[in-house]
């Protein structure tokens, strides 16, 4: 109430009383008039309804017998009621059957629409409808309309009376209140005057109010207060002195505060202080500059106003943790400086009050981006080296090319710092030139695995890289990305060709995120990977080819052996025929042949014999490895003795076994062939009058090493290899009968068992044939059997 | 009722346009007159109170007898439709009295039965065919509280209670209060007010209205 504010107490009191009176009277008046209005309406409606009911009852017969004149007569009674402007009787068809109109009324005054029994106020009329019922049957409707103006006239008169009463009452109220207000205002005015005096320093002044109400008590308290004031004033001087001392101390404190403040401001680190709820309390100029605000503007803000949500949430979580634990923490974290992400080192310290309660957190942080960058670079080069190492070590493993590529792509896509998407593929050019075939992939979408299974050179990014022989880079899926599908996820690519000696072997395809920037370091790394892979692929492919060739050679060899067997077997039969025929001719024609003829026949026989031996040799040779004999336990001491018997050395040649020979498990015929060939050779070529052949055996590195040494003619070193080849003999055939197959057979048998055979010799002094057999291949597995043989 | 009448007028107009309509018009005018009379007969029931001993039980019908050559035809059909709500009205037709008497010569009990049922009627419409036997019929039902209704001049004077008359092509009626009083019938003032002529107890012929 701003108007009341500036009034004197006297006027305030009068105003309050007057307002209350008027409001109360006004309310009462309004309620009265509303009540009267409602009652009048109700009464009018009831009266008019009664009238309509009477007419309805009276005109029953008239309506039933269609006597309009009589009905008119019934309605004539309405003339007695001046407010009624219209009365009508309607038949069931809704047509006016009989009507009454007040003399001044217009014909249009009748209602536009008939209604059921009841009344309505509207258009300045009260309209009542009443159905005419004869014996439960509705035969018509009565309608009566009354003018509402007389009722409104009555209401206006009442309102005038109420207004008059209101005015009169207000005047009386004013008169009474201006008298009665003095009871309260006089002592208050007196109190005010006293207060003014005491305020001027007249503490001895007494307030002269003696009433027994609140004002009296107030005056009493006022007097007491004045007395107290008098006594207190004297101590105020002391107080003033104390205050000035405190002010000085405060100034000193402020100076010290300023000093530290200046120190903080000039520190290169950024410093801030937050309260318990991580709301900033203050910061130094350095930090404010970062946030592009003034230091004082930071008060009341939070991290959420300066940083993206995930940053702010992280900072807040750190704050809360440190305040809870009460421990100082050094945190390395990300920070946004003018939109650039940098690395900072932050030291956060909980701030405590005098009672040791944590009241906030103090933070100091500084930029460590350079250091981080250096670290990252180190890590990157380490990772790069590690991947290349892994790839190199892969090349040493004995695995297939496909497996190698699978593992290689795992290594390449596993680098954490590389901004590649851990998705990629390796393509190789295989049998069909100019087409890349996908060999390994990681994370490729299913449609692409089919689409990119074969990519011709020049198609899509990979094809382009292969065609150009250079790294292709894309930071998004554009029209060059020809191998695509609906709903392809946006991405970019490094496609690096794998090149060896100017030949494109394949392509490495690595995914990068959309919008990725081409990076020299990544490219160098991928180039290095491609180079390493090129070497490996070349070698692996070479190995594969070699293995294939070896296979081919083996099968060709086998076919040859089979052929040799078949041929020699089939040749033997006619040869036997020739030999028999020759012997028959020699016998039957012995007297008819002259000496020359006999010699020719002998020559024929010996040549056939040689032919026979040759074929036998080939047959034996081809049998080795093709026909497998059952392995048996062989006591070599006994076997060698038998072979010596078989060879039947002449008197001048002594064959000795120098030490105990082992018991082995072997194909009996084969080992017999080996010793027989070696011993017969030694005997055959012996050129000394006292021939010596020594058989020995020694253990060496898991092998049995056997030696057959003679003191024969010896062999020139250039023939050391040649003598083991088929049909190679050193002496002319006519001097020493030899097929040139024996050593070849021995070599094949020994090598079949994983052993070796070779010769050491000096011309004129003799030769030593040596051969080895791996112990674990010829070991007797069944100990009982072995024991049995020995016993 | 008025709706029906209106429809009839339309029908009449249609017939006017049609050829050889003259006879049809006369017939329809007569038909309409009797339809109104039929409706009046039904309405009389509602404005007349019978003495206690004659009042029909609620489930019994009010019997309306018609003596003589019935001029109504199917004029009761429209009013009959409305009967579901109100009291049932049973229409009983009697042969002309002469014929009855003739048959009574052969079988006396039959005649007695007919007379008995004649007396049981609440309303009895005496057709103009019976003009000669009016007195006889009125005497037969005297003292049995039968509301006799006629359709001829001098019916009231012969002791009938209500008589239809035509005035300016409108159906009106006149009432003999004396006869009603003798028959112990109470006729409501509303009905009396509508009568063209009322014969009071003093027998002075005083027309009302």
Tab-separated table of C-alpha atoms in Angstrom, chain B residues 28-161:
chain	number	residue	atom	x	y	z
B	28	UNK	CA	-65.069	-38.176	-48.672
B	29	UNK	CA	-66.756	-35.186	-47.057
B	30	UNK	CA	-69.178	-37.566	-45.352
B	31	UNK	CA	-66.334	-39.817	-44.393
B	32	UNK	CA	-64.443	-36.942	-42.852
B	33	UNK	CA	-67.523	-35.849	-40.898
B	34	UNK	CA	-67.858	-39.299	-39.397
B	35	UNK	CA	-64.202	-39.524	-38.601
B	36	UNK	CA	-64.557	-36.355	-36.535
B	37	UNK	CA	-67.690	-37.700	-34.900
B	38	UNK	CA	-65.875	-40.934	-34.059
B	39	UNK	CA	-63.116	-38.931	-32.449
B	40	UNK	CA	-65.720	-36.909	-30.499
B	41	UNK	CA	-67.313	-40.122	-29.262
B	42	UNK	CA	-63.955	-41.186	-27.850
B	43	UNK	CA	-63.369	-37.763	-26.313
B	44	UNK	CA	-66.804	-37.801	-24.600
B	45	UNK	CA	-65.598	-40.737	-22.522
B	46	UNK	CA	-62.975	-38.490	-20.998
B	47	UNK	CA	-65.402	-35.733	-19.980
B	48	UNK	CA	-68.250	-37.850	-18.637
B	49	UNK	CA	-68.257	-39.603	-15.281
B	50	UNK	CA	-70.361	-42.728	-14.925
B	51	UNK	CA	-71.860	-43.701	-11.549
B	52	UNK	CA	-69.818	-46.066	-9.413
B	53	UNK	CA	-71.727	-49.235	-10.268
B	54	UNK	CA	-71.288	-48.600	-13.977
B	55	UNK	CA	-67.618	-47.578	-14.018
B	56	UNK	CA	-65.613	-50.114	-15.972
B	57	UNK	CA	-62.826	-51.884	-14.141
B	58	UNK	CA	-59.390	-50.742	-15.289
B	59	UNK	CA	-58.838	-53.930	-17.328
B	60	UNK	CA	-62.324	-53.913	-18.817
B	61	UNK	CA	-63.125	-51.952	-21.930
B	62	UNK	CA	-65.575	-49.112	-22.193
B	63	UNK	CA	-68.388	-50.390	-24.371
B	64	UNK	CA	-69.568	-48.176	-27.206
B	65	UNK	CA	-72.723	-49.512	-28.793
B	66	UNK	CA	-73.985	-48.523	-32.247
B	67	UNK	CA	-77.630	-49.240	-33.016
B	68	UNK	CA	-78.955	-49.287	-36.521
B	69	UNK	CA	-77.387	-48.762	-39.883
B	70	UNK	CA	-73.768	-47.905	-39.072
B	71	UNK	CA	-72.720	-44.756	-40.903
B	72	UNK	CA	-69.123	-44.791	-39.571
B	73	UNK	CA	-67.607	-47.321	-41.924
B	74	UNK	CA	-63.922	-47.524	-40.924
B	75	UNK	CA	-63.963	-44.058	-39.319
B	76	UNK	CA	-62.871	-45.584	-36.017
B	77	UNK	CA	-59.629	-46.851	-37.438
B	78	UNK	CA	-57.553	-43.682	-36.752
B	79	UNK	CA	-58.841	-43.317	-33.181
B	80	UNK	CA	-58.435	-46.995	-32.461
B	81	UNK	CA	-54.728	-46.623	-33.081
B	82	UNK	CA	-54.436	-44.336	-30.124
B	83	UNK	CA	-55.969	-46.762	-27.728
B	84	UNK	CA	-52.832	-48.443	-26.466
B	85	UNK	CA	-52.312	-45.820	-23.780
B	86	UNK	CA	-55.852	-45.048	-22.645
B	87	UNK	CA	-58.678	-47.277	-21.741
B	88	UNK	CA	-59.746	-49.880	-24.235
B	89	UNK	CA	-62.969	-49.089	-26.071
B	90	UNK	CA	-65.028	-51.956	-27.342
B	91	UNK	CA	-67.351	-51.146	-30.253
B	92	UNK	CA	-70.466	-53.279	-30.319
B	93	UNK	CA	-72.865	-53.060	-33.249
B	94	UNK	CA	-76.579	-53.843	-32.841
B	95	UNK	CA	-79.117	-54.608	-35.521
B	96	UNK	CA	-81.905	-52.093	-36.057
B	97	UNK	CA	-84.461	-52.512	-33.299
B	98	UNK	CA	-87.180	-53.586	-35.677
B	99	UNK	CA	-85.064	-56.469	-36.848
B	100	UNK	CA	-84.270	-57.391	-33.282
B	101	UNK	CA	-87.915	-57.486	-32.411
B	102	UNK	CA	-88.605	-59.651	-35.432
B	103	UNK	CA	-85.942	-62.155	-34.443
B	104	UNK	CA	-87.183	-61.896	-30.843
B	105	UNK	CA	-90.516	-63.308	-31.958
B	106	UNK	CA	-88.773	-66.532	-32.832
B	107	UNK	CA	-86.326	-66.642	-29.884
B	108	UNK	CA	-87.258	-64.673	-26.800
B	109	UNK	CA	-84.029	-65.339	-24.915
B	110	UNK	CA	-81.977	-63.956	-27.788
B	111	UNK	CA	-83.915	-60.718	-27.668
B	112	UNK	CA	-83.416	-60.506	-23.920
B	113	UNK	CA	-79.723	-61.083	-24.281
B	114	UNK	CA	-79.455	-58.369	-26.905
B	115	UNK	CA	-81.405	-55.916	-24.735
B	116	UNK	CA	-79.213	-56.812	-21.773
B	117	UNK	CA	-76.033	-56.090	-23.665
B	118	UNK	CA	-77.634	-52.914	-24.990
B	119	UNK	CA	-78.094	-51.804	-21.416
B	120	UNK	CA	-74.546	-52.687	-20.489
B	121	UNK	CA	-73.170	-50.169	-23.006
B	122	UNK	CA	-71.519	-47.058	-21.583
B	123	UNK	CA	-72.187	-45.062	-24.710
B	124	UNK	CA	-74.866	-45.804	-27.233
B	125	UNK	CA	-74.888	-44.132	-30.629
B	126	UNK	CA	-78.315	-44.250	-32.184
B	127	UNK	CA	-78.077	-44.024	-35.926
B	128	UNK	CA	-80.407	-41.850	-37.897
B	129	UNK	CA	-81.903	-45.040	-39.346
B	130	UNK	CA	-83.553	-45.533	-35.958
B	131	UNK	CA	-85.270	-42.154	-35.945
B	132	UNK	CA	-88.665	-43.796	-35.627
B	133	UNK	CA	-87.645	-46.039	-32.741
B	134	UNK	CA	-85.807	-43.447	-30.671
B	135	UNK	CA	-88.261	-43.381	-27.850
B	136	UNK	CA	-88.335	-47.117	-27.695
B	137	UNK	CA	-84.553	-47.389	-27.477
B	138	UNK	CA	-84.245	-44.613	-24.918
B	139	UNK	CA	-86.878	-46.306	-22.812
B	140	UNK	CA	-85.009	-49.616	-23.080
B	141	UNK	CA	-81.856	-48.208	-21.585
B	142	UNK	CA	-83.445	-45.813	-19.131
B	143	UNK	CA	-82.081	-46.164	-15.613
B	144	UNK	CA	-78.941	-47.992	-16.824
B	145	UNK	CA	-76.650	-44.969	-17.008
B	146	UNK	CA	-76.173	-45.229	-20.762
B	147	UNK	CA	-74.881	-42.095	-22.468
B	148	UNK	CA	-77.160	-41.915	-25.493
B	149	UNK	CA	-75.810	-40.044	-28.462
B	150	UNK	CA	-77.780	-39.194	-31.546
B	151	UNK	CA	-77.305	-37.675	-34.924
B	152	UNK	CA	-80.723	-36.201	-35.717
B	153	UNK	CA	-82.974	-33.246	-34.975
B	154	UNK	CA	-85.157	-33.457	-31.879
B	155	UNK	CA	-83.002	-36.175	-30.303
B	156	UNK	CA	-82.596	-34.267	-27.057
B	157	UNK	CA	-86.286	-33.606	-26.870
B	158	UNK	CA	-86.860	-37.311	-27.196
B	159	UNK	CA	-84.788	-37.865	-24.042
B	160	UNK	CA	-81.327	-38.316	-25.693
B	161	UNK	CA	-78.342	-36.881	-23.866
